[in-house]
GROMACS .gro file of C-alpha atoms in nm:
model
  215
    1LEU     CA    1   1.332   0.155  -0.717
    2LEU     CA    2   1.329   0.219  -1.093
    3SER     CA    3   1.416   0.588  -1.074
    4CYS     CA    4   1.719   0.527  -0.853
    5ARG     CA    5   1.861   0.261  -1.085
    6LEU     CA    6   1.782   0.447  -1.405
    7TYR     CA    7   1.892   0.796  -1.308
    8CYS     CA    8   2.152   0.750  -1.034
    9GLU     CA    9   2.364   0.459  -1.152
   10GLU     CA   10   2.628   0.481  -1.424
   11ALA     CA   11   2.488   0.431  -1.777
   12LYS     CA   12   2.657   0.092  -1.824
   13ASP     CA   13   2.619  -0.031  -1.467
   14PRO     CA   14   2.474  -0.387  -1.454
   15LYS     CA   15   2.201  -0.272  -1.213
   16ARG     CA   16   2.082  -0.009  -1.460
   17ARG     CA   17   2.115  -0.242  -1.760
   18SER     CA   18   1.919  -0.517  -1.583
   19CYS     CA   19   1.644  -0.267  -1.504
   20LEU     CA   20   1.623  -0.170  -1.872
   21THR     CA   21   1.606  -0.538  -1.967
   22VAL     CA   22   1.311  -0.598  -1.734
   23LEU     CA   23   1.128  -0.290  -1.865
   24ALA     CA   24   1.188  -0.401  -2.225
   25GLN     CA   25   1.055  -0.750  -2.153
   26ALA     CA   26   0.750  -0.610  -1.973
   27LEU     CA   27   0.674  -0.373  -2.263
   28ASP     CA   28   0.701  -0.658  -2.513
   29VAL     CA   29   0.457  -0.875  -2.316
   30VAL     CA   30   0.208  -0.591  -2.262
   31VAL     CA   31   0.207  -0.485  -2.628
   32ARG     CA   32   0.153  -0.840  -2.753
   33SER     CA   33  -0.121  -0.892  -2.491
   34PHE     CA   34  -0.341  -0.606  -2.607
   35ALA     CA   35  -0.255  -0.638  -2.979
   36PRO     CA   36  -0.567  -0.848  -3.062
   37ILE     CA   37  -0.790  -0.584  -2.899
   38LEU     CA   38  -0.606  -0.264  -2.997
   39PRO     CA   39  -0.416  -0.363  -3.313
   40HIS     CA   40  -0.336  -0.015  -3.440
   41LEU     CA   41  -0.207   0.108  -3.104
   42ALA     CA   42  -0.003  -0.210  -3.056
   43GLU     CA   43   0.151  -0.180  -3.401
   44GLU     CA   44   0.241   0.185  -3.348
   45VAL     CA   45   0.406   0.113  -3.014
   46PHE     CA   46   0.591  -0.183  -3.162
   47GLN     CA   47   0.729   0.021  -3.451
   48TYR     CA   48   0.867   0.283  -3.212
   49ILE     CA   49   1.052   0.037  -2.987
   50PRO     CA   50   1.413   0.151  -3.045
   51TYR     CA   51   1.586  -0.181  -2.984
   52LYS     CA   52   1.378  -0.388  -3.229
   53LYS     CA   53   1.593  -0.491  -3.524
   54ASP     CA   54   1.313  -0.622  -3.743
   55SER     CA   55   1.025  -0.429  -3.900
   56GLU     CA   56   0.780  -0.714  -3.958
   57GLY     CA   57   0.534  -0.581  -3.704
   58VAL     CA   58   0.380  -0.715  -3.389
   59PHE     CA   59   0.151  -0.959  -3.571
   60ARG     CA   60   0.430  -1.123  -3.772
   61THR     CA   61   0.671  -1.188  -3.490
   62GLY     CA   62   0.467  -1.440  -3.293
   63TRP     CA   63   0.275  -1.448  -2.965
   64ILE     CA   64   0.417  -1.393  -2.617
   65ASN     CA   65   0.728  -1.603  -2.565
   66VAL     CA   66   0.884  -1.556  -2.221
   67SER     CA   67   1.215  -1.731  -2.163
   68SER     CA   68   1.235  -1.988  -1.884
   69ALA     CA   69   1.540  -1.796  -1.758
   70TRP     CA   70   1.297  -1.552  -1.593
   71LYS     CA   71   1.153  -1.829  -1.375
   72LYS     CA   72   1.429  -1.851  -1.116
   73PRO     CA   73   1.320  -2.056  -0.811
   74GLY     CA   74   1.287  -1.846  -0.499
   75THR     CA   75   1.290  -1.507  -0.670
   76GLU     CA   76   0.915  -1.449  -0.639
   77GLU     CA   77   0.914  -1.557  -0.275
   78ALA     CA   78   1.213  -1.334  -0.196
   79ILE     CA   79   1.043  -1.028  -0.348
   80GLU     CA   80   0.711  -1.103  -0.178
   81GLY     CA   81   0.885  -1.149   0.156
   82ALA     CA   82   1.074  -0.823   0.117
   83CYS     CA   83   0.752  -0.643   0.021
   84ALA     CA   84   0.580  -0.779   0.334
   85MET     CA   85   0.862  -0.636   0.546
   86ARG     CA   86   0.844  -0.308   0.357
   87ASP     CA   87   0.472  -0.285   0.439
   88SER     CA   88   0.557  -0.339   0.806
   89PHE     CA   89   0.823  -0.068   0.787
   90LEU     CA   90   0.603   0.187   0.610
   91GLY     CA   91   0.317   0.116   0.848
   92SER     CA   92   0.541   0.180   1.147
   93ILE     CA   93   0.639   0.532   1.033
   94SER     CA   94   0.281   0.639   0.956
   95GLY     CA   95   0.318   0.831   0.630
   96LYS     CA   96   0.657   0.988   0.699
   97ASN     CA   97   0.934   1.006   0.440
   98ALA     CA   98   1.087   0.657   0.428
   99LEU     CA   99   1.419   0.796   0.304
  100GLU     CA  100   1.468   0.971   0.638
  101TYR     CA  101   1.495   0.630   0.806
  102GLU     CA  102   1.724   0.332   0.823
  103VAL     CA  103   1.574  -0.015   0.860
  104ILE     CA  104   1.700  -0.309   1.061
  105ILE     CA  105   1.550  -0.644   0.962
  106VAL     CA  106   1.594  -0.930   1.207
  107ILE     CA  107   1.522  -1.285   1.088
  108GLU     CA  108   1.622  -1.608   1.259
  109PRO     CA  109   1.850  -1.831   1.048
  110GLY     CA  110   1.642  -2.023   0.796
  111LEU     CA  111   1.497  -2.013   0.448
  112LEU     CA  112   1.357  -1.659   0.474
  113PHE     CA  113   1.692  -1.526   0.590
  114GLU     CA  114   1.864  -1.699   0.297
  115LEU     CA  115   1.616  -1.546   0.051
  116MET     CA  116   1.684  -1.199   0.193
  117GLU     CA  117   2.059  -1.261   0.170
  118ALA     CA  118   2.008  -1.317  -0.203
  119LEU     CA  119   1.880  -0.957  -0.217
  120GLN     CA  120   2.150  -0.817   0.010
  121ALA     CA  121   2.481  -0.997   0.054
  122GLU     CA  122   2.625  -0.731   0.287
  123GLU     CA  123   2.504  -0.690   0.643
  124THR     CA  124   2.435  -0.319   0.585
  125SER     CA  125   2.378  -0.152   0.249
  126SER     CA  126   2.226   0.158   0.093
  127VAL     CA  127   2.241   0.026  -0.266
  128SER     CA  128   2.123  -0.338  -0.239
  129GLN     CA  129   1.809  -0.476  -0.399
  130LEU     CA  130   1.664  -0.527  -0.052
  131ASN     CA  131   1.719  -0.163   0.040
  132GLU     CA  132   1.564  -0.049  -0.287
  133ILE     CA  133   1.253  -0.252  -0.210
  134MET     CA  134   1.239  -0.121   0.148
  135MET     CA  135   1.253   0.236   0.009
  136ALA     CA  136   1.475   0.343   0.300
  137SER     CA  137   1.814   0.511   0.289
  138GLN     CA  138   1.989   0.215   0.450
  139THR     CA  139   1.897  -0.144   0.538
  140THR     CA  140   2.068  -0.379   0.782
  141LEU     CA  141   1.997  -0.755   0.775
  142LEU     CA  142   2.064  -0.944   1.101
  143SER     CA  143   1.988  -1.283   1.251
  144GLU     CA  144   1.932  -1.146   1.603
  145LEU     CA  145   1.842  -0.818   1.768
  146PRO     CA  146   2.135  -0.580   1.823
  147LYS     CA  147   2.244  -0.571   2.186
  148GLU     CA  148   2.220  -0.192   2.192
  149THR     CA  149   1.852  -0.193   2.089
  150PRO     CA  150   1.669   0.047   2.327
  151ALA     CA  151   1.366  -0.074   2.518
  152ASP     CA  152   1.140   0.181   2.344
  153ALA     CA  153   1.262   0.097   1.991
  154ASN     CA  154   1.002   0.104   1.713
  155ILE     CA  155   0.983  -0.273   1.649
  156THR     CA  156   0.721  -0.425   1.419
  157LYS     CA  157   0.678  -0.803   1.417
  158GLY     CA  158   0.542  -1.016   1.135
  159THR     CA  159   0.539  -1.360   0.975
  160PHE     CA  160   0.580  -1.478   0.618
  161LEU     CA  161   0.489  -1.815   0.466
  162ILE     CA  162   0.734  -1.948   0.208
  163ASN     CA  163   0.597  -2.199  -0.043
  164LEU     CA  164   0.847  -2.344  -0.290
  165GLU     CA  165   0.849  -2.629  -0.541
  166GLY     CA  166   0.472  -2.652  -0.556
  167GLY     CA  167   0.438  -2.693  -0.182
  168ASP     CA  168   0.719  -2.946  -0.134
  169ILE     CA  169   0.911  -2.682   0.061
  170CYS     CA  170   0.693  -2.491   0.305
  171GLU     CA  171   0.819  -2.282   0.596
  172GLN     CA  172   0.668  -2.004   0.803
  173SER     CA  173   0.921  -1.758   0.940
  174SER     CA  174   0.890  -1.466   1.176
  175TYR     CA  175   1.070  -1.137   1.138
  176LYS     CA  176   1.118  -0.807   1.317
  177VAL     CA  177   1.152  -0.468   1.150
  178ILE     CA  178   1.311  -0.177   1.337
  179ALA     CA  179   1.276   0.173   1.194
  180ARG     CA  180   1.489   0.455   1.325
  181PRO     CA  181   1.578   0.802   1.193
  182ILE     CA  182   1.900   0.799   0.998
  183ALA     CA  183   2.184   1.020   1.117
  184LYS     CA  184   2.337   1.100   0.778
  185ALA     CA  185   2.277   1.397   0.548
  186LYS     CA  186   2.078   1.406   0.223
  187CYS     CA  187   2.286   1.345  -0.089
  188PRO     CA  188   2.232   1.637  -0.331
  189ARG     CA  189   2.237   1.395  -0.628
  190CYS     CA  190   2.035   1.083  -0.539
  191ARG     CA  191   1.836   1.250  -0.255
  192ARG     CA  192   1.898   0.965  -0.015
  193TYR     CA  193   2.031   1.027   0.335
  194THR     CA  194   2.363   0.854   0.275
  195SER     CA  195   2.609   1.144   0.266
  196GLU     CA  196   2.839   1.282   0.532
  197SER     CA  197   2.747   1.638   0.430
  198SER     CA  198   2.448   1.794   0.253
  199SER     CA  199   2.689   1.965   0.013
  200THR     CA  200   2.876   1.649  -0.083
  201PRO     CA  201   2.742   1.353  -0.285
  202CYS     CA  202   2.729   1.014  -0.118
  203PRO     CA  203   2.999   0.750  -0.188
  204ARG     CA  204   2.790   0.578  -0.458
  205CYS     CA  205   2.727   0.903  -0.644
  206LEU     CA  206   3.091   1.010  -0.610
  207ASN     CA  207   3.196   0.687  -0.780
  208VAL     CA  208   2.947   0.741  -1.063
  209LEU     CA  209   3.057   1.101  -1.115
  210ALA     CA  210   3.422   0.995  -1.110
  211ALA     CA  211   3.353   0.731  -1.375
  212LYS     CA  212   3.180   0.990  -1.594
  213GLY     CA  213   3.472   1.227  -1.559
  214SER     CA  214   3.721   0.964  -1.670
  215THR     CA  215   3.536   0.882  -1.995
   0.00000   0.00000   0.00000
């Protein structure tokens, strides 16, 4: 998830920038957390943080102060739900390379489906947040099983309990995860199976390379 955003996206792409923001916030919290126990190490790390504009030190800039903007309702439940489906997917392919597969997630209309739509607006995507969490090359989000699903398809079923607003909103939803080998070739740049040819980068990588060439 991190490596794809950091090394495959364009330098100024919002996905890459948001990833850097999360890493910066996590580092700040971790350093301040162990500062009372390991003061010298914390101070050294703090002084080498490149984006810090002040030089007062970790002990003069206050304790942990996380903005309320990070506490977006539904985000935690969406990530936990996606991770539960990822576990079902990875369990169904028994240790094989997840990038060699595409995933179809089937969820009946409801709160869980809406949370997954927040992670993937398109029906099928190879660059969405949901696909990054699934660790596959492509993810499709549907509200019902495709009509062409074969009888011997690798279908894993599961349930996920959503608990929002301190328990005021509670809903248990069922889902199905279908894993099937992807028919596309491996992209020589991002290493995902999203290219039409093994010698040609995938559409996402072609766009990034084109943007680099125009700057």
